[in-house]
């Protein structure tokens, strides 16, 4: 069982917006603004999409945005495109000795 | 350009030992943590552990403590993940990644090393 909880799957039609949640505790998501999101296409390495809750690395589309409220962080993808179909994982700093915790991943299907 | 380049795919038998590598370039290797993640076939990412090459401080996920060893050789900017006795259940893709020292961002990932353990 993963330390952070994500929905197993979400779906949306092209052009729509979807939101993926990531729920943790005050020891990780809720306690620090150090939540990241990565995207993984089948057979590929993960790619960083959002860091520090809401920041986008250079080159990532502004259709991707992040936010946090309490112990839950969220990734929103607006104007869904077929290329957005992938698995998405959240991660966070944790005050536990492991330093990092992951979510179980969410499969995004673009209908 | 920051790069993490991992060693190639491995096919091993149960009980054999294995050490895979992750070479960093394009940045100061000793200033960033290097972590390891397991991805079993069709499954999600699992955090295994992390090392700070500057002083070799290492942290393990409880699920992997005692099952693997993480090390680093800063003289050649390379981190390692090793097993002393592989099991069939170790069959997976293994990724290394870089963690920023301040905000815990996992900003760069290696291409992955596929480990297959089969008799």
mmCIF file of C-alpha atoms in Angstrom:
data_model
loop_
_atom_site.group_PDB
_atom_site.id
_atom_site.type_symbol
_atom_site.label_atom_id
_atom_site.label_comp_id
_atom_site.label_asym_id
_atom_site.label_seq_id
_atom_site.Cartn_x
_atom_site.Cartn_y
_atom_site.Cartn_z
ATOM 1 C CA UNK A 1 0.000 0.000 0.000
ATOM 2 C CA UNK A 2 1.410 3.366 -1.064
ATOM 3 C CA UNK A 3 1.945 6.148 1.437
ATOM 4 C CA UNK A 4 0.002 8.659 -0.687
ATOM 5 C CA UNK A 5 -3.473 7.852 -1.987
ATOM 6 C CA UNK A 6 -4.439 8.483 -5.594
ATOM 7 C CA UNK A 7 -7.473 7.325 -7.584
ATOM 8 C CA UNK A 8 -6.636 4.302 -9.712
ATOM 9 C CA UNK A 9 -8.057 5.853 -12.857
ATOM 10 C CA UNK A 10 -9.605 8.974 -14.304
ATOM 11 C CA UNK A 11 -10.859 9.731 -17.778
ATOM 12 C CA UNK A 12 -11.912 12.654 -19.884
ATOM 13 C CA UNK A 13 -12.670 13.662 -23.438
ATOM 14 C CA UNK A 14 -10.372 15.794 -25.578
ATOM 15 C CA UNK A 15 -10.640 19.438 -24.628
ATOM 16 C CA UNK A 16 -12.029 18.738 -21.171
ATOM 17 C CA UNK A 17 -10.273 19.217 -17.842
ATOM 18 C CA UNK A 18 -9.526 16.540 -15.287
ATOM 19 C CA UNK A 19 -8.154 16.607 -11.760
ATOM 20 C CA UNK A 20 -6.151 13.909 -10.001
ATOM 21 C CA UNK A 21 -5.965 13.968 -6.217
ATOM 22 C CA UNK A 22 -3.139 12.865 -3.956
ATOM 23 C CA UNK A 23 -3.900 12.490 -0.251
ATOM 24 C CA UNK A 24 -1.288 12.158 2.446
ATOM 25 C CA UNK A 25 -0.805 13.292 6.009
ATOM 26 C CA UNK A 26 0.623 16.190 7.946
ATOM 27 C CA UNK A 27 3.995 14.401 7.839
ATOM 28 C CA UNK A 28 4.199 14.757 4.084
ATOM 29 C CA UNK A 29 1.724 16.498 1.766
ATOM 30 C CA UNK A 30 0.086 18.601 4.453
ATOM 31 C CA UNK A 31 3.246 19.635 6.209
ATOM 32 C CA UNK A 32 5.390 20.865 3.337
ATOM 33 C CA UNK A 33 5.028 22.516 -0.049
ATOM 34 C CA UNK A 34 7.172 19.824 -1.631
ATOM 35 C CA UNK A 35 4.698 17.863 -3.735
ATOM 36 C CA UNK A 36 5.701 16.785 -7.238
ATOM 37 C CA UNK A 37 3.878 15.096 -10.090
ATOM 38 C CA UNK A 38 5.393 12.962 -12.811
ATOM 39 C CA UNK A 39 3.989 11.513 -16.015
ATOM 40 C CA UNK A 40 4.850 8.083 -17.340
ATOM 41 C CA UNK A 41 3.964 6.838 -20.786
ATOM 42 C CA UNK A 42 4.043 3.070 -21.370
ATOM 43 C CA UNK A 43 7.573 1.767 -21.670
ATOM 44 C CA UNK A 44 9.103 5.143 -20.830
ATOM 45 C CA UNK A 45 10.817 6.640 -17.816
ATOM 46 C CA UNK A 46 8.791 9.030 -15.666
ATOM 47 C CA UNK A 47 9.004 12.737 -16.447
ATOM 48 C CA UNK A 48 8.629 15.582 -13.958
ATOM 49 C CA UNK A 49 5.554 17.739 -14.682
ATOM 50 C CA UNK A 50 4.999 19.741 -11.485
ATOM 51 C CA UNK A 51 7.253 20.468 -8.509
ATOM 52 C CA UNK A 52 6.843 22.348 -5.239
ATOM 53 C CA UNK A 53 3.043 21.915 -5.493
ATOM 54 C CA UNK A 54 2.428 24.238 -8.421
ATOM 55 C CA UNK A 55 5.611 24.956 -10.383
ATOM 56 C CA UNK A 56 6.208 23.707 -13.907
ATOM 57 C CA UNK A 57 9.662 22.790 -15.183
ATOM 58 C CA UNK A 58 10.764 24.469 -18.362
ATOM 59 C CA UNK A 59 9.125 22.878 -21.374
ATOM 60 C CA UNK A 60 6.032 21.536 -19.621
ATOM 61 C CA UNK A 61 2.761 22.775 -21.074
ATOM 62 C CA UNK A 62 0.816 25.345 -19.069
ATOM 63 C CA UNK A 63 -2.181 23.041 -19.424
ATOM 64 C CA UNK A 64 -0.726 21.261 -16.393
ATOM 65 C CA UNK A 65 -1.246 22.906 -13.019
ATOM 66 C CA UNK A 66 -0.950 21.874 -9.394
ATOM 67 C CA UNK A 67 -2.469 22.930 -6.097
ATOM 68 C CA UNK A 68 -2.798 21.825 -2.496
ATOM 69 C CA UNK A 69 -5.342 22.088 0.269
ATOM 70 C CA UNK A 70 -4.579 20.576 3.638
ATOM 71 C CA UNK A 71 -3.325 17.023 3.225
ATOM 72 C CA UNK A 72 -4.478 16.732 -0.397
ATOM 73 C CA UNK A 73 -2.625 17.870 -3.477
ATOM 74 C CA UNK A 74 -4.153 17.988 -6.934
ATOM 75 C CA UNK A 75 -2.977 17.895 -10.516
ATOM 76 C CA UNK A 76 -5.241 19.496 -13.084
ATOM 77 C CA UNK A 77 -4.862 18.995 -16.816
ATOM 78 C CA UNK A 78 -6.902 21.354 -18.933
ATOM 79 C CA UNK A 79 -7.650 21.081 -22.643
ATOM 80 C CA UNK A 80 -7.047 17.328 -22.601
ATOM 81 C CA UNK A 81 -5.114 15.953 -25.552
ATOM 82 C CA UNK A 82 -4.595 12.391 -26.683
ATOM 83 C CA UNK A 83 -0.893 12.652 -25.774
ATOM 84 C CA UNK A 84 -1.837 13.254 -22.131
ATOM 85 C CA UNK A 85 -2.971 9.647 -21.819
ATOM 86 C CA UNK A 86 -0.447 8.192 -19.362
ATOM 87 C CA UNK A 87 0.092 7.221 -15.738
ATOM 88 C CA UNK A 88 0.553 10.034 -13.238
ATOM 89 C CA UNK A 89 2.306 9.734 -9.890
ATOM 90 C CA UNK A 90 2.502 12.194 -7.043
ATOM 91 C CA UNK A 91 5.403 12.282 -4.620
ATOM 92 C CA UNK A 92 6.193 14.314 -1.555
ATOM 93 C CA UNK A 93 8.887 15.050 0.945
ATOM 94 C CA UNK A 94 8.227 13.214 4.190
ATOM 95 C CA UNK A 95 9.588 13.858 7.650
ATOM 96 C CA UNK A 96 9.991 10.084 7.997
ATOM 97 C CA UNK A 97 13.446 8.635 7.474
ATOM 98 C CA UNK A 98 12.728 7.628 3.881
ATOM 99 C CA UNK A 99 12.607 11.303 2.783
ATOM 100 C CA UNK A 100 10.291 10.566 -0.154
ATOM 101 C CA UNK A 101 6.856 8.997 -0.462
ATOM 102 C CA UNK A 102 4.972 8.104 -3.635
ATOM 103 C CA UNK A 103 1.364 7.737 -4.592
ATOM 104 C CA UNK A 104 0.109 4.536 -6.164
ATOM 105 C CA UNK A 105 -0.402 6.164 -9.539
ATOM 106 C CA UNK A 106 -3.420 7.174 -11.603
ATOM 107 C CA UNK A 107 -4.109 5.989 -15.125
ATOM 108 C CA UNK A 108 -5.498 8.784 -17.275
ATOM 109 C CA UNK A 109 -7.561 7.697 -20.254
ATOM 110 C CA UNK A 110 -8.452 10.221 -22.937
ATOM 111 C CA UNK A 111 -11.720 9.018 -24.401
ATOM 112 C CA UNK B 1 22.830 18.878 -19.729
ATOM 113 C CA UNK B 2 21.935 16.773 -16.705
ATOM 114 C CA UNK B 3 21.878 13.061 -17.467
ATOM 115 C CA UNK B 4 21.499 9.862 -15.488
ATOM 116 C CA UNK B 5 22.594 6.872 -17.545
ATOM 117 C CA UNK B 6 21.869 3.415 -16.198
ATOM 118 C CA UNK B 7 23.535 0.114 -16.979
ATOM 119 C CA UNK B 8 21.949 -2.330 -19.368
ATOM 120 C CA UNK B 9 19.345 -5.030 -18.940
ATOM 121 C CA UNK B 10 20.262 -8.097 -16.893
ATOM 122 C CA UNK B 11 19.049 -11.688 -16.906
ATOM 123 C CA UNK B 12 19.946 -13.633 -13.789
ATOM 124 C CA UNK B 13 19.079 -16.840 -11.986
ATOM 125 C CA UNK B 14 17.576 -16.999 -8.492
ATOM 126 C CA UNK B 15 20.257 -16.855 -5.829
ATOM 127 C CA UNK B 16 22.721 -14.917 -7.990
ATOM 128 C CA UNK B 17 24.084 -11.512 -7.044
ATOM 129 C CA UNK B 18 23.746 -8.338 -9.090
ATOM 130 C CA UNK B 19 24.894 -4.732 -9.043
ATOM 131 C CA UNK B 20 23.370 -2.168 -11.405
ATOM 132 C CA UNK B 21 24.646 1.350 -11.897
ATOM 133 C CA UNK B 22 23.528 4.904 -12.530
ATOM 134 C CA UNK B 23 26.077 7.440 -13.791
ATOM 135 C CA UNK B 24 25.373 11.128 -13.356
ATOM 136 C CA UNK B 25 26.744 13.863 -15.563
ATOM 137 C CA UNK B 26 26.162 17.535 -16.256
ATOM 138 C CA UNK B 27 25.964 18.555 -12.595
ATOM 139 C CA UNK B 28 27.838 18.309 -9.288
ATOM 140 C CA UNK B 29 27.200 14.667 -8.402
ATOM 141 C CA UNK B 30 28.032 15.109 -4.725
ATOM 142 C CA UNK B 31 25.421 17.831 -4.182
ATOM 143 C CA UNK B 32 22.256 15.911 -5.051
ATOM 144 C CA UNK B 33 20.666 12.780 -3.635
ATOM 145 C CA UNK B 34 20.278 9.762 -5.928
ATOM 146 C CA UNK B 35 17.225 7.576 -5.345
ATOM 147 C CA UNK B 36 16.075 4.201 -6.657
ATOM 148 C CA UNK B 37 12.555 3.159 -7.628
ATOM 149 C CA UNK B 38 11.196 -0.259 -8.524
ATOM 150 C CA UNK B 39 8.437 -0.837 -11.052
ATOM 151 C CA UNK B 40 7.203 -4.389 -11.276
ATOM 152 C CA UNK B 41 5.494 -5.441 -14.517
ATOM 153 C CA UNK B 42 2.205 -3.600 -14.895
ATOM 154 C CA UNK B 43 2.521 -1.958 -11.476
ATOM 155 C CA UNK B 44 3.247 1.444 -9.979
ATOM 156 C CA UNK B 45 6.423 3.092 -8.786
ATOM 157 C CA UNK B 46 7.805 1.910 -5.429
ATOM 158 C CA UNK B 47 10.322 3.963 -3.473
ATOM 159 C CA UNK B 48 13.326 1.845 -2.506
ATOM 160 C CA UNK B 49 15.826 4.223 -0.980
ATOM 161 C CA UNK B 50 18.222 7.076 -1.499
ATOM 162 C CA UNK B 51 21.864 8.041 -1.052
ATOM 163 C CA UNK B 52 23.688 11.346 -0.751
ATOM 164 C CA UNK B 53 26.975 10.817 -2.612
ATOM 165 C CA UNK B 54 28.625 13.703 -0.795
ATOM 166 C CA UNK B 55 28.829 11.761 2.463
ATOM 167 C CA UNK B 56 27.218 8.405 1.529
ATOM 168 C CA UNK B 57 24.269 8.946 3.902
ATOM 169 C CA UNK B 58 21.709 6.330 2.900
ATOM 170 C CA UNK B 59 18.041 5.903 3.712
ATOM 171 C CA UNK B 60 15.927 2.856 2.869
ATOM 172 C CA UNK B 61 12.209 2.288 2.560
ATOM 173 C CA UNK B 62 11.187 -0.249 5.229
ATOM 174 C CA UNK B 63 10.004 -2.588 2.457
ATOM 175 C CA UNK B 64 13.507 -2.758 0.998
ATOM 176 C CA UNK B 65 15.698 -2.452 4.102
ATOM 177 C CA UNK B 66 17.924 -5.524 4.238
ATOM 178 C CA UNK B 67 16.857 -6.646 0.764
ATOM 179 C CA UNK B 68 19.122 -4.373 -1.285
ATOM 180 C CA UNK B 69 22.199 -2.209 -0.798
ATOM 181 C CA UNK B 70 22.537 1.295 -2.189
ATOM 182 C CA UNK B 71 26.006 2.758 -2.592
ATOM 183 C CA UNK B 72 27.880 5.404 -4.549
ATOM 184 C CA UNK B 73 31.374 6.096 -5.849
ATOM 185 C CA UNK B 74 31.697 9.851 -6.075
ATOM 186 C CA UNK B 75 35.051 9.598 -7.843
ATOM 187 C CA UNK B 76 33.223 8.320 -10.933
ATOM 188 C CA UNK B 77 29.845 9.975 -10.288
ATOM 189 C CA UNK B 78 28.069 6.640 -10.117
ATOM 190 C CA UNK B 79 25.446 5.211 -7.795
ATOM 191 C CA UNK B 80 24.691 1.522 -7.407
ATOM 192 C CA UNK B 81 21.873 -0.781 -6.425
ATOM 193 C CA UNK B 82 22.837 -4.315 -5.503
ATOM 194 C CA UNK B 83 21.381 -7.620 -4.459
ATOM 195 C CA UNK B 84 23.268 -10.463 -2.793
ATOM 196 C CA UNK B 85 20.739 -13.167 -3.607
ATOM 197 C CA UNK B 86 18.122 -12.452 -6.246
ATOM 198 C CA UNK B 87 14.593 -13.836 -6.189
ATOM 199 C CA UNK B 88 12.110 -14.220 -9.017
ATOM 200 C CA UNK B 89 10.065 -11.474 -7.364
ATOM 201 C CA UNK B 90 12.929 -9.020 -7.990
ATOM 202 C CA UNK B 91 12.018 -9.083 -11.688
ATOM 203 C CA UNK B 92 11.221 -5.466 -12.473
ATOM 204 C CA UNK B 93 12.348 -2.238 -14.076
ATOM 205 C CA UNK B 94 14.562 -0.178 -11.802
ATOM 206 C CA UNK B 95 14.941 3.571 -12.196
ATOM 207 C CA UNK B 96 17.443 5.896 -10.599
ATOM 208 C CA UNK B 97 16.585 9.535 -10.125
ATOM 209 C CA UNK B 98 18.021 12.773 -8.819
ATOM 210 C CA UNK B 99 16.492 14.511 -5.821
ATOM 211 C CA UNK B 100 17.126 18.188 -5.230
ATOM 212 C CA UNK B 101 18.611 18.877 -1.794
ATOM 213 C CA UNK B 102 16.210 21.637 -0.808
ATOM 214 C CA UNK B 103 12.716 20.851 -2.044
ATOM 215 C CA UNK B 104 12.801 17.079 -2.516
ATOM 216 C CA UNK B 105 11.966 17.399 -6.207
ATOM 217 C CA UNK B 106 12.711 14.270 -8.227
ATOM 218 C CA UNK B 107 13.822 16.210 -11.260
ATOM 219 C CA UNK B 108 15.801 13.844 -13.480
ATOM 220 C CA UNK B 109 15.343 10.150 -14.084
ATOM 221 C CA UNK B 110 17.511 7.470 -15.626
ATOM 222 C CA UNK B 111 16.245 5.447 -18.559
ATOM 223 C CA UNK B 112 15.686 2.365 -16.405
ATOM 224 C CA UNK B 113 17.359 -1.025 -16.058
ATOM 225 C CA UNK B 114 15.274 -4.143 -16.631
ATOM 226 C CA UNK B 115 16.204 -6.983 -14.306
ATOM 227 C CA UNK B 116 14.815 -10.425 -15.102
ATOM 228 C CA UNK B 117 15.294 -13.226 -12.600
ATOM 229 C CA UNK B 118 14.351 -16.632 -13.908
ATOM 230 C CA UNK B 119 15.562 -20.185 -13.552
#
